[in-house]
Short mmCIF file of C-alpha atoms in Angstrom, two decimals:
data_model
loop_
_atom_site.label_atom_id
_atom_site.label_comp_id
_atom_site.label_asym_id
_atom_site.label_seq_id
_atom_site.Cartn_x
_atom_site.Cartn_y
_atom_site.Cartn_z
CA MET A 29 62.42 -50.17 29.52
CA ALA A 30 60.88 -47.30 27.48
CA THR A 31 59.59 -49.76 24.83
CA ARG A 32 57.57 -51.79 27.36
CA SER A 33 55.68 -48.71 28.65
CA ARG A 34 54.38 -47.74 25.13
CA ILE A 35 52.61 -51.10 24.34
CA PRO A 36 50.03 -51.01 27.17
CA ALA A 37 49.20 -47.37 26.35
CA ALA A 38 48.41 -48.28 22.74
CA LEU A 39 46.23 -51.12 23.84
CA LEU A 40 44.39 -48.86 26.23
CA ALA A 41 43.77 -46.32 23.49
CA ALA A 42 42.38 -48.98 21.16
CA GLY A 43 40.10 -50.30 23.91
CA ALA A 44 38.78 -46.82 24.60
CA ILE A 45 37.87 -46.38 20.91
CA ILE A 46 36.03 -49.73 20.80
CA PHE A 47 34.12 -48.91 24.00
CA ALA A 48 33.09 -45.47 22.73
CA THR A 49 31.83 -46.95 19.48
CA ALA A 50 29.76 -49.56 21.34
CA CYS A 51 28.19 -46.92 23.55
CA SER A 52 27.32 -44.77 20.57
CA THR A 53 25.59 -47.75 18.86
CA ASP A 54 23.55 -48.54 22.01
CA ALA A 55 22.53 -44.90 22.35
CA ASP A 56 21.34 -44.77 18.73
CA SER A 57 19.38 -47.99 19.25
CA ASN A 58 17.74 -46.65 22.39
CA ALA A 59 16.88 -43.41 20.62
CA GLN A 60 15.19 -45.31 17.81
CA ASP A 61 13.23 -47.47 20.30
CA SER A 62 12.02 -44.44 22.26
CA SER A 63 10.79 -42.67 19.10
CA ALA A 64 8.94 -45.69 17.60
CA PRO A 65 5.74 -45.48 19.68
CA THR A 66 5.08 -41.89 18.54
CA THR A 67 4.03 -43.12 15.07
CA ALA A 68 1.69 -45.91 16.32
CA PRO A 69 -1.45 -43.80 17.18
CA THR A 70 -1.87 -42.78 13.54
CA ALA A 71 -3.13 -46.33 12.82
CA GLU A 72 -6.12 -45.76 15.17
CA VAL A 73 -7.75 -43.02 13.03
CA GLY A 74 -9.51 -45.48 10.69
CA PRO A 75 -12.42 -46.70 12.91
CA THR A 76 -13.81 -43.18 13.41
CA THR A 77 -14.94 -43.08 9.78
CA SER A 78 -17.41 -45.97 10.30
CA GLU A 79 -19.73 -44.08 12.70
CA PRO A 80 -23.35 -43.67 11.34
CA ASP A 81 -24.60 -40.33 10.05
CA SER A 82 -26.74 -39.06 12.93
CA SER A 83 -28.36 -36.35 10.77
CA THR A 84 -29.83 -38.97 8.45
CA SER A 85 -31.36 -41.04 11.24
CA THR A 86 -32.81 -37.90 12.85
CA SER A 87 -34.51 -36.97 9.59
CA GLN A 88 -35.98 -40.46 9.23
CA ASP A 89 -37.30 -40.39 12.79
CA ALA A 90 -38.96 -37.04 12.15
CA ASP A 91 -40.65 -38.35 9.02
CA ALA A 92 -41.89 -41.42 10.88
CA THR A 93 -43.80 -39.26 13.40
CA GLN A 94 -45.79 -37.40 10.78
CA THR A 95 -49.45 -38.36 10.37
CA GLY A 96 -52.45 -36.96 8.57
CA PRO A 97 -54.15 -36.92 5.16
CA SER A 98 -51.72 -34.30 3.82
CA ASP A 99 -48.61 -36.42 4.43
CA THR A 100 -46.73 -37.93 1.50
CA GLY A 101 -48.28 -41.20 0.42
CA GLU A 102 -51.63 -40.62 2.16
CA LEU A 103 -54.93 -40.05 0.38
CA LEU A 104 -56.47 -36.59 0.41
CA ALA A 105 -60.23 -36.17 0.83
CA VAL A 106 -60.79 -35.95 -2.94
CA ASP A 107 -58.90 -39.24 -3.37
CA ALA A 108 -60.91 -40.89 -0.58
CA ILE A 109 -64.14 -39.85 -2.32
CA THR A 110 -62.97 -41.40 -5.59
CA ALA A 111 -61.88 -44.59 -3.81
CA ALA A 112 -65.24 -44.91 -2.04
CA GLU A 113 -67.19 -44.39 -5.28
CA ASP A 114 -65.10 -47.13 -6.90
CA LEU A 115 -65.83 -49.45 -3.97
CA GLU A 116 -69.58 -48.75 -4.20
CA PRO A 117 -70.44 -48.12 -7.89
CA GLY A 118 -73.53 -46.00 -8.36
CA GLY A 119 -73.38 -44.71 -4.80
CA THR A 120 -73.36 -41.07 -3.73
CA VAL A 121 -70.88 -39.86 -1.12
CA VAL A 122 -72.71 -37.80 1.51
CA SER A 123 -70.07 -37.59 4.25
CA VAL A 124 -66.28 -37.88 4.54
CA ASP A 125 -64.30 -37.72 7.77
CA TYR A 126 -60.64 -38.44 8.50
CA GLU A 127 -60.05 -40.83 11.41
CA ARG A 128 -56.53 -39.98 12.54
CA ASP A 129 -56.28 -42.79 15.10
CA GLN A 130 -57.01 -45.37 12.39
CA LEU A 131 -55.21 -43.62 9.51
CA ALA A 132 -58.39 -44.10 7.50
CA TRP A 133 -61.25 -42.19 5.92
CA GLU A 134 -64.78 -42.84 7.16
CA VAL A 135 -67.09 -42.36 4.18
CA GLU A 136 -70.89 -42.48 4.28
CA ILE A 137 -72.62 -43.39 1.01
CA LEU A 138 -76.18 -43.34 -0.24
CA THR A 139 -76.31 -46.53 -2.28
CA GLU A 140 -78.05 -46.87 -5.62
CA SER A 141 -80.82 -48.80 -3.86
CA GLY A 142 -81.41 -45.92 -1.41
CA GLU A 143 -79.70 -47.44 1.62
CA GLY A 144 -76.97 -45.97 3.76
CA ILE A 145 -73.59 -47.63 4.25
CA GLU A 146 -70.40 -46.56 5.98
CA LEU A 147 -67.08 -47.47 4.39
CA LEU A 148 -63.70 -47.37 6.09
CA VAL A 149 -61.07 -46.56 3.48
CA ASP A 150 -57.35 -47.02 4.13
CA ALA A 151 -55.67 -43.60 3.95
CA GLN A 152 -52.50 -45.14 2.55
CA THR A 153 -53.81 -47.50 -0.11
CA GLY A 154 -57.45 -46.59 -0.75
CA GLU A 155 -58.45 -50.18 0.03
CA GLU A 156 -61.65 -51.04 1.88
CA LEU A 157 -61.00 -51.85 5.53
CA GLY A 158 -64.63 -52.50 6.39
CA ARG A 159 -68.26 -51.56 5.79
CA MET A 160 -71.50 -51.52 7.73
CA PRO A 161 -75.09 -50.30 7.32
CA THR A 162 -75.78 -46.81 8.67
CA ASN A 163 -78.80 -44.56 9.12
CA LEU A 164 -78.43 -41.42 7.04
CA ASP A 165 -79.89 -38.06 8.01
CA GLU A 166 -82.85 -36.71 6.05
CA GLU A 167 -80.70 -34.26 4.08
CA GLN A 168 -78.45 -37.14 3.03
CA MET A 169 -81.24 -39.26 1.60
CA ALA A 170 -81.38 -37.40 -1.75
CA ALA A 171 -78.42 -37.01 -4.08
CA PRO A 172 -77.40 -33.32 -4.21
CA SER A 173 -76.88 -31.43 -7.50
CA VAL A 174 -73.31 -30.61 -6.43
CA SER A 175 -71.32 -33.78 -5.75
CA ALA A 176 -68.92 -34.23 -2.85
CA GLN A 177 -66.03 -34.11 -5.31
CA ASP A 178 -67.20 -30.81 -6.82
CA ALA A 179 -67.83 -29.31 -3.39
CA ALA A 180 -64.31 -30.29 -2.29
CA ASN A 181 -62.73 -28.72 -5.36
CA THR A 182 -64.74 -25.51 -4.92
CA ALA A 183 -63.76 -25.26 -1.25
CA LEU A 184 -60.06 -25.72 -1.99
CA GLU A 185 -60.19 -22.97 -4.61
CA ALA A 186 -61.67 -20.62 -2.00
CA LYS A 187 -59.36 -21.73 0.82
CA PRO A 188 -56.28 -23.78 -0.23
CA GLY A 189 -55.33 -26.40 2.32
CA THR A 190 -56.29 -29.90 3.45
CA ILE A 191 -59.89 -31.05 3.86
CA THR A 192 -60.40 -33.10 7.03
CA SER A 193 -64.19 -33.50 6.86
CA LEU A 194 -67.07 -32.89 4.47
CA GLU A 195 -70.78 -33.61 4.96
CA LEU A 196 -74.28 -32.63 3.91
CA GLU A 197 -76.07 -30.46 6.49
CA ARG A 198 -79.24 -28.39 6.61
CA GLU A 199 -78.94 -24.75 7.59
CA ALA A 200 -81.47 -21.94 7.24
CA GLY A 201 -83.78 -24.22 5.31
CA ILE A 202 -81.28 -25.21 2.62
CA ILE A 203 -79.00 -28.22 2.24
CA ILE A 204 -75.33 -27.34 2.21
CA TRP A 205 -71.96 -29.01 2.05
CA GLN A 206 -70.07 -28.15 5.23
CA LEU A 207 -66.30 -28.63 5.08
CA ASP A 208 -63.48 -28.37 7.62
CA ILE A 209 -60.17 -27.29 6.13
CA THR A 210 -56.69 -26.90 7.58
CA ALA A 211 -55.15 -24.06 5.59
CA ASP A 212 -51.55 -24.10 4.38
CA ASP A 213 -50.55 -21.81 7.28
CA GLY A 214 -52.05 -24.23 9.84
CA SER A 215 -55.21 -22.24 10.60
CA GLU A 216 -58.58 -24.03 10.80
CA TRP A 217 -61.54 -23.01 8.62
CA GLU A 218 -65.18 -23.99 8.09
CA LEU A 219 -66.77 -23.45 4.70
CA ASP A 220 -70.44 -23.77 3.69
CA ILE A 221 -71.29 -24.48 0.04
CA ASP A 222 -74.78 -24.54 -1.45
CA SER A 223 -75.43 -28.14 -2.52
CA GLU A 224 -77.68 -26.98 -5.40
CA THR A 225 -75.69 -24.08 -6.88
CA GLY A 226 -72.13 -24.71 -5.70
CA GLU A 227 -71.90 -21.17 -4.31
CA VAL A 228 -69.62 -20.57 -1.33
CA LEU A 229 -72.02 -19.22 1.30
CA SER A 230 -69.59 -18.63 4.14
CA THR A 231 -65.93 -18.94 5.12
CA GLU A 232 -65.20 -18.76 8.83
CA GLN A 233 -62.04 -19.35 10.83
CA ASP A 234 -62.46 -21.67 13.80
#
């Protein structure tokens, strides 16, 4: 009778071991499944590196808003004078004015035949955009001893900056070159230069 009672106990013990092992395996599997998602988000970091550099686009936008004869790639007054003289050989430049709304220089010339013409010169390329006859003032009907180019260079030596206009005028009985200059610090100046001697007669801030 004692032998019969030991066999079921042994079987029960073996069953308990098998059941415990199975539970342990399931627990490990569940633990692995619950930890797996924690590594997935690291794969989402990549796309953030493809965003555009906002600082670069801001700089380009700022450059695009700049206008004026002093900007990179645009002709200065002295360049516009040279371009106009090339477009009308033998002519004498008597007036130069920057037209900001057209990004062009308006240049008046006394032609070799004694007539007045107005040239529109592209401020980017120096190309002729158009021309038309114009009536010149009395003081513009005779070529001055000091050319527009020389007057511009003299003015810039006296007041470094950007010339926005230059023209022959008569003041106090003499013919002068009158120039408007935007100085390097942004201030506005008017200079008068004797058209016969090249002397700077006055320098006034507007």
